[in-house]
């Protein structure tokens, strides 16, 4: 089992590629890999409960939202969808230090 740490900085409103990136995360997790999707910059817009349907297929994926990006966009923790956890950018450094396959999408 491999460990993947995917970083998404774009919103699905900005790019059609984002939904394909979500599918990649889902496929990796469903194949038995430990998979984390870290939402940063405009990527955190999908973490809101109101937009959570875009993350609906990521049940097997650990979804993290960057705390700084959330604050910059005025999104509080109470607005996040189910399963989305708040994390700092240190999560990226920790994943890289641990040897996880880190991919900026």
CSV table of N, CA and C in Angstrom, one decimal:
chain,number,residue,atom,x,y,z
A,1,UNK,N,0.8,-1.2,0.0
A,1,UNK,CA,0.0,0.0,0.0
A,1,UNK,C,0.9,1.2,0.0
A,2,UNK,N,0.7,2.1,-1.0
A,2,UNK,CA,1.4,3.4,-1.1
A,2,UNK,C,0.6,4.5,-0.4
A,3,UNK,N,1.3,5.5,0.0
A,3,UNK,CA,0.7,6.7,0.6
A,3,UNK,C,0.8,7.9,-0.4
A,4,UNK,N,-0.3,8.5,-0.7
A,4,UNK,CA,-0.3,9.6,-1.7
A,4,UNK,C,-0.9,10.8,-0.9
A,5,UNK,N,-0.2,12.0,-1.2
A,5,UNK,CA,-0.6,13.2,-0.7
A,5,UNK,C,-0.8,14.2,-1.9
A,6,UNK,N,-2.0,14.4,-2.2
A,6,UNK,CA,-2.4,15.3,-3.4
A,6,UNK,C,-2.7,16.7,-2.9
A,7,UNK,N,-2.2,17.7,-3.6
A,7,UNK,CA,-2.5,19.1,-3.3
A,7,UNK,C,-3.3,19.7,-4.4
A,8,UNK,N,-4.4,20.2,-4.1
A,8,UNK,CA,-5.3,20.9,-5.1
A,8,UNK,C,-5.4,22.4,-4.7
A,9,UNK,N,-5.0,23.3,-5.6
A,9,UNK,CA,-5.1,24.7,-5.3
A,9,UNK,C,-6.2,25.4,-6.1
A,10,UNK,N,-6.8,24.7,-7.0
A,10,UNK,CA,-7.8,25.3,-7.9
A,10,UNK,C,-9.2,24.9,-7.4
A,11,UNK,N,-10.1,25.8,-7.8
A,11,UNK,CA,-11.6,25.6,-7.5
A,11,UNK,C,-12.2,24.9,-8.7
A,12,UNK,N,-13.2,24.1,-8.5
A,12,UNK,CA,-13.8,23.4,-9.6
A,12,UNK,C,-14.6,24.5,-10.5
A,13,UNK,N,-14.8,25.7,-9.9
A,13,UNK,CA,-15.4,26.8,-10.7
A,13,UNK,C,-14.4,27.4,-11.7
A,14,UNK,N,-13.1,27.2,-11.4
A,14,UNK,CA,-12.0,27.8,-12.2
A,14,UNK,C,-11.5,26.8,-13.3
A,15,UNK,N,-11.6,25.5,-13.0
A,15,UNK,CA,-10.9,24.6,-13.9
A,15,UNK,C,-11.7,23.3,-14.0
A,16,UNK,N,-11.9,22.7,-15.2
A,16,UNK,CA,-12.6,21.4,-15.3
A,16,UNK,C,-11.6,20.3,-14.9
A,17,UNK,N,-10.4,20.6,-14.8
A,17,UNK,CA,-9.4,19.6,-14.4
A,17,UNK,C,-9.6,19.1,-13.0
A,18,UNK,N,-10.1,20.0,-12.2
A,18,UNK,CA,-10.3,19.6,-10.7
A,18,UNK,C,-11.1,18.4,-10.5
A,19,UNK,N,-12.2,18.2,-11.3
A,19,UNK,CA,-13.0,17.0,-11.1
A,19,UNK,C,-12.2,15.8,-11.5
A,20,UNK,N,-11.4,15.9,-12.4
A,20,UNK,CA,-10.5,14.7,-12.8
A,20,UNK,C,-9.5,14.4,-11.7
A,21,UNK,N,-9.0,15.5,-11.1
A,21,UNK,CA,-8.1,15.3,-9.9
A,21,UNK,C,-8.8,14.7,-8.8
A,22,UNK,N,-10.0,15.0,-8.5
A,22,UNK,CA,-10.8,14.4,-7.4
A,22,UNK,C,-11.0,12.9,-7.8
A,23,UNK,N,-11.2,12.6,-9.0
A,23,UNK,CA,-11.4,11.2,-9.5
A,23,UNK,C,-10.1,10.4,-9.3
A,24,UNK,N,-8.9,11.1,-9.5
A,24,UNK,CA,-7.6,10.4,-9.3
A,24,UNK,C,-7.5,10.1,-7.8
A,25,UNK,N,-7.8,11.0,-7.0
A,25,UNK,CA,-7.7,10.8,-5.5
A,25,UNK,C,-8.6,9.6,-5.1
A,26,UNK,N,-9.8,9.6,-5.6
A,26,UNK,CA,-10.8,8.5,-5.3
A,26,UNK,C,-10.3,7.2,-5.8
A,27,UNK,N,-9.8,7.1,-7.1
A,27,UNK,CA,-9.2,5.9,-7.6
A,27,UNK,C,-8.1,5.3,-6.8
A,28,UNK,N,-7.2,6.2,-6.4
A,28,UNK,CA,-6.0,5.8,-5.6
A,28,UNK,C,-6.5,5.2,-4.3
A,29,UNK,N,-7.4,5.8,-3.6
A,29,UNK,CA,-7.9,5.3,-2.4
A,29,UNK,C,-8.7,4.0,-2.5
A,30,UNK,N,-9.5,3.9,-3.6
A,30,UNK,CA,-10.2,2.7,-3.8
A,30,UNK,C,-9.4,1.5,-4.2
A,31,UNK,N,-8.1,1.8,-4.7
A,31,UNK,CA,-7.2,0.8,-5.0
A,31,UNK,C,-6.4,0.3,-3.8
A,32,UNK,N,-6.8,0.9,-2.6
A,32,UNK,CA,-6.2,0.4,-1.4
A,32,UNK,C,-5.0,1.3,-0.9
A,33,UNK,N,-4.8,2.4,-1.5
A,33,UNK,CA,-3.7,3.3,-1.1
A,33,UNK,C,-4.2,4.3,-0.1
A,34,UNK,N,-3.4,4.6,0.9
A,34,UNK,CA,-3.7,5.7,1.8
A,34,UNK,C,-3.6,7.0,1.1
A,35,UNK,N,-4.7,7.7,0.9
A,35,UNK,CA,-4.7,8.9,0.1
A,35,UNK,C,-5.3,10.1,0.8
A,36,UNK,N,-4.5,11.2,0.8
A,36,UNK,CA,-4.9,12.5,1.4
A,36,UNK,C,-5.0,13.5,0.3
A,37,UNK,N,-6.1,14.3,0.3
A,37,UNK,CA,-6.2,15.5,-0.6
A,37,UNK,C,-6.2,16.7,0.3
A,38,UNK,N,-5.2,17.6,0.0
A,38,UNK,CA,-5.0,18.8,0.7
A,38,UNK,C,-5.5,20.0,-0.1
A,39,UNK,N,-6.5,20.6,0.3
A,39,UNK,CA,-7.1,21.8,-0.4
A,39,UNK,C,-6.4,23.0,0.1
A,40,UNK,N,-5.9,23.8,-0.8
A,40,UNK,CA,-5.2,25.1,-0.5
A,40,UNK,C,-5.6,26.2,-1.5
A,41,UNK,N,-5.4,27.4,-1.2
A,41,UNK,CA,-5.8,28.5,-2.0
A,41,UNK,C,-7.3,28.4,-2.4
A,42,UNK,N,-7.6,28.6,-3.6
A,42,UNK,CA,-9.1,28.5,-4.0
A,42,UNK,C,-9.6,27.1,-3.9
A,43,UNK,N,-8.8,26.1,-3.8
A,43,UNK,CA,-9.2,24.7,-3.6
A,43,UNK,C,-10.1,24.5,-2.4
A,44,UNK,N,-9.9,25.4,-1.4
A,44,UNK,CA,-10.7,25.3,-0.1
A,44,UNK,C,-12.2,25.6,-0.4
A,45,UNK,N,-12.5,26.3,-1.5
A,45,UNK,CA,-13.9,26.6,-1.7
A,45,UNK,C,-14.8,25.3,-1.8
A,46,UNK,N,-14.2,24.2,-2.2
A,46,UNK,CA,-15.0,23.0,-2.3
A,46,UNK,C,-15.2,22.3,-0.9
A,47,UNK,N,-14.5,22.8,0.1
A,47,UNK,CA,-14.6,22.2,1.4
A,47,UNK,C,-15.9,22.7,2.1
A,48,UNK,N,-16.5,23.8,1.7
A,48,UNK,CA,-17.7,24.3,2.3
A,48,UNK,C,-18.9,23.2,2.2
A,49,UNK,N,-19.7,23.1,3.2
A,49,UNK,CA,-20.8,22.2,3.2
A,49,UNK,C,-21.7,22.5,2.0
A,50,UNK,N,-21.9,23.8,1.6
A,50,UNK,CA,-22.7,24.2,0.5
A,50,UNK,C,-22.2,23.6,-0.8
A,51,UNK,N,-20.9,23.4,-0.9
A,51,UNK,CA,-20.3,22.9,-2.1
A,51,UNK,C,-19.8,21.4,-2.0
A,52,UNK,N,-20.2,20.8,-0.9
A,52,UNK,CA,-19.7,19.5,-0.6
A,52,UNK,C,-20.0,18.4,-1.6
A,53,UNK,N,-21.0,18.6,-2.4
A,53,UNK,CA,-21.3,17.6,-3.4
A,53,UNK,C,-20.2,17.3,-4.3
A,54,UNK,N,-19.3,18.3,-4.5
A,54,UNK,CA,-18.1,18.1,-5.3
A,54,UNK,C,-17.1,17.1,-4.7
A,55,UNK,N,-17.2,17.0,-3.4
A,55,UNK,CA,-16.3,16.0,-2.7
A,55,UNK,C,-17.0,14.7,-2.3
A,56,UNK,N,-18.2,14.6,-2.7
A,56,UNK,CA,-19.1,13.4,-2.3
A,56,UNK,C,-18.4,12.1,-2.6
A,57,UNK,N,-17.7,12.0,-3.7
A,57,UNK,CA,-17.1,10.7,-4.1
A,57,UNK,C,-15.8,10.4,-3.4
A,58,UNK,N,-15.4,11.2,-2.5
A,58,UNK,CA,-14.1,11.0,-1.8
A,58,UNK,C,-14.2,10.5,-0.4
A,59,UNK,N,-15.1,9.6,-0.2
A,59,UNK,CA,-15.4,9.0,1.1
A,59,UNK,C,-14.1,8.2,1.6
A,60,UNK,N,-13.3,7.6,0.8
A,60,UNK,CA,-12.2,6.9,1.2
A,60,UNK,C,-10.9,7.7,1.3
A,61,UNK,N,-11.1,9.0,1.0
A,61,UNK,CA,-9.9,10.0,0.9
A,61,UNK,C,-10.0,10.8,2.2
A,62,UNK,N,-8.8,11.0,2.8
A,62,UNK,CA,-8.7,12.0,3.9
A,62,UNK,C,-8.6,13.4,3.3
A,63,UNK,N,-9.6,14.2,3.5
A,63,UNK,CA,-9.6,15.6,2.9
A,63,UNK,C,-9.2,16.6,4.0
A,64,UNK,N,-8.2,17.4,3.7
A,64,UNK,CA,-7.7,18.4,4.6
A,64,UNK,C,-7.9,19.8,3.9
A,65,UNK,N,-8.2,20.8,4.7
A,65,UNK,CA,-8.3,22.2,4.1
A,65,UNK,C,-7.3,23.1,4.9
A,66,UNK,N,-6.6,23.8,4.1
A,66,UNK,CA,-5.6,24.7,4.7
A,66,UNK,C,-6.2,25.8,5.5
A,67,UNK,N,-5.8,25.9,6.8
A,67,UNK,CA,-6.4,26.9,7.7
A,67,UNK,C,-6.2,28.3,7.2
A,68,UNK,N,-5.0,28.7,6.7
A,68,UNK,CA,-4.8,30.0,6.2
A,68,UNK,C,-5.7,30.4,5.0
A,69,UNK,N,-5.8,29.4,4.1
A,69,UNK,CA,-6.6,29.7,2.9
A,69,UNK,C,-8.1,29.8,3.3
A,70,UNK,N,-8.5,29.1,4.3
A,70,UNK,CA,-9.9,29.2,4.8
A,70,UNK,C,-10.1,30.6,5.4
A,71,UNK,N,-9.2,31.0,6.2
A,71,UNK,CA,-9.3,32.4,6.8
A,71,UNK,C,-9.3,33.5,5.8
A,72,UNK,N,-8.4,33.4,4.8
A,72,UNK,CA,-8.3,34.4,3.8
A,72,UNK,C,-9.6,34.5,2.9
A,73,UNK,N,-10.4,33.4,2.9
A,73,UNK,CA,-11.6,33.4,2.1
A,73,UNK,C,-12.9,33.5,3.0
A,74,UNK,N,-12.6,33.8,4.3
A,74,UNK,CA,-13.8,34.0,5.2
A,74,UNK,C,-14.6,32.8,5.5
A,75,UNK,N,-14.0,31.6,5.4
A,75,UNK,CA,-14.7,30.3,5.6
A,75,UNK,C,-14.4,29.8,7.0
A,76,UNK,N,-15.4,29.6,7.8
A,76,UNK,CA,-15.2,29.2,9.2
A,76,UNK,C,-15.2,27.6,9.2
A,77,UNK,N,-14.7,27.1,10.3
A,77,UNK,CA,-14.8,25.6,10.4
A,77,UNK,C,-16.2,25.1,10.5
A,78,UNK,N,-17.1,25.9,11.0
A,78,UNK,CA,-18.5,25.4,11.1
A,78,UNK,C,-19.2,25.3,9.7
A,79,UNK,N,-18.6,25.9,8.7
A,79,UNK,CA,-19.1,25.9,7.3
A,79,UNK,C,-18.6,24.7,6.5
A,80,UNK,N,-17.7,23.9,7.1
A,80,UNK,CA,-17.1,22.8,6.3
A,80,UNK,C,-18.0,21.6,6.2
A,81,UNK,N,-17.8,20.9,5.1
A,81,UNK,CA,-18.6,19.7,4.9
A,81,UNK,C,-18.1,18.6,5.8
A,82,UNK,N,-18.9,17.5,5.8
A,82,UNK,CA,-18.6,16.3,6.6
A,82,UNK,C,-17.3,15.7,6.1
A,83,UNK,N,-16.4,15.4,7.1
A,83,UNK,CA,-15.2,14.7,6.7
A,83,UNK,C,-14.0,15.6,6.4
A,84,UNK,N,-14.3,16.9,6.2
A,84,UNK,CA,-13.2,17.8,5.9
A,84,UNK,C,-12.6,18.3,7.2
A,85,UNK,N,-11.2,18.1,7.3
A,85,UNK,CA,-10.5,18.5,8.5
A,85,UNK,C,-9.6,19.7,8.2
A,86,UNK,N,-9.5,20.6,9.2
A,86,UNK,CA,-8.6,21.8,9.0
A,86,UNK,C,-7.2,21.4,9.4
A,87,UNK,N,-6.3,21.8,8.5
A,87,UNK,CA,-4.8,21.5,8.8
A,87,UNK,C,-4.0,22.7,8.3
A,88,UNK,N,-2.8,22.8,8.8
A,88,UNK,CA,-1.9,23.8,8.4
A,88,UNK,C,-1.0,23.3,7.2
A,89,UNK,N,-0.3,24.3,6.6
A,89,UNK,CA,0.6,23.9,5.5
A,89,UNK,C,1.7,22.9,6.0
A,90,UNK,N,1.9,22.9,7.3
A,90,UNK,CA,2.9,21.9,7.8
A,90,UNK,C,2.5,20.5,7.5
A,91,UNK,N,1.2,20.2,7.2
A,91,UNK,CA,0.8,18.8,6.8
A,91,UNK,C,1.6,18.4,5.5
A,92,UNK,N,1.8,19.4,4.6
A,92,UNK,CA,2.5,19.1,3.4
A,92,UNK,C,4.0,18.7,3.7
A,93,UNK,N,4.6,19.5,4.5
A,93,UNK,CA,6.0,19.2,4.9
A,93,UNK,C,6.1,17.8,5.6
A,94,UNK,N,5.2,17.6,6.5
A,94,UNK,CA,5.1,16.3,7.2
A,94,UNK,C,5.0,15.1,6.3
A,95,UNK,N,4.1,15.3,5.3
A,95,UNK,CA,3.9,14.2,4.3
A,95,UNK,C,5.1,13.9,3.5
A,96,UNK,N,5.8,15.0,3.1
A,96,UNK,CA,7.0,14.8,2.3
A,96,UNK,C,8.1,14.2,3.1
A,97,UNK,N,8.2,14.7,4.4
A,97,UNK,CA,9.3,14.1,5.3
A,97,UNK,C,9.0,12.6,5.5
A,98,UNK,N,7.8,12.2,5.6
A,98,UNK,CA,7.4,10.8,5.8
A,98,UNK,C,7.7,10.0,4.6
A,99,UNK,N,7.9,10.6,3.4
A,99,UNK,CA,8.1,9.9,2.2
A,99,UNK,C,6.9,9.6,1.4
A,100,UNK,N,5.7,10.2,1.7
A,100,UNK,CA,4.5,10.0,0.9
A,100,UNK,C,4.8,10.6,-0.5
A,101,UNK,N,4.1,10.0,-1.4
A,101,UNK,CA,4.2,10.5,-2.8
A,101,UNK,C,3.3,11.7,-2.9
A,102,UNK,N,4.0,12.8,-3.0
A,102,UNK,CA,3.3,14.1,-3.0
A,102,UNK,C,3.2,14.7,-4.4
A,103,UNK,N,2.0,15.0,-4.8
A,103,UNK,CA,1.7,15.5,-6.1
A,103,UNK,C,0.9,16.8,-6.0
A,104,UNK,N,1.4,17.9,-6.6
A,104,UNK,CA,0.7,19.1,-6.7
A,104,UNK,C,-0.1,19.1,-8.0
A,105,UNK,N,-1.4,19.0,-7.9
A,105,UNK,CA,-2.3,18.8,-9.1
A,105,UNK,C,-2.5,20.0,-9.9
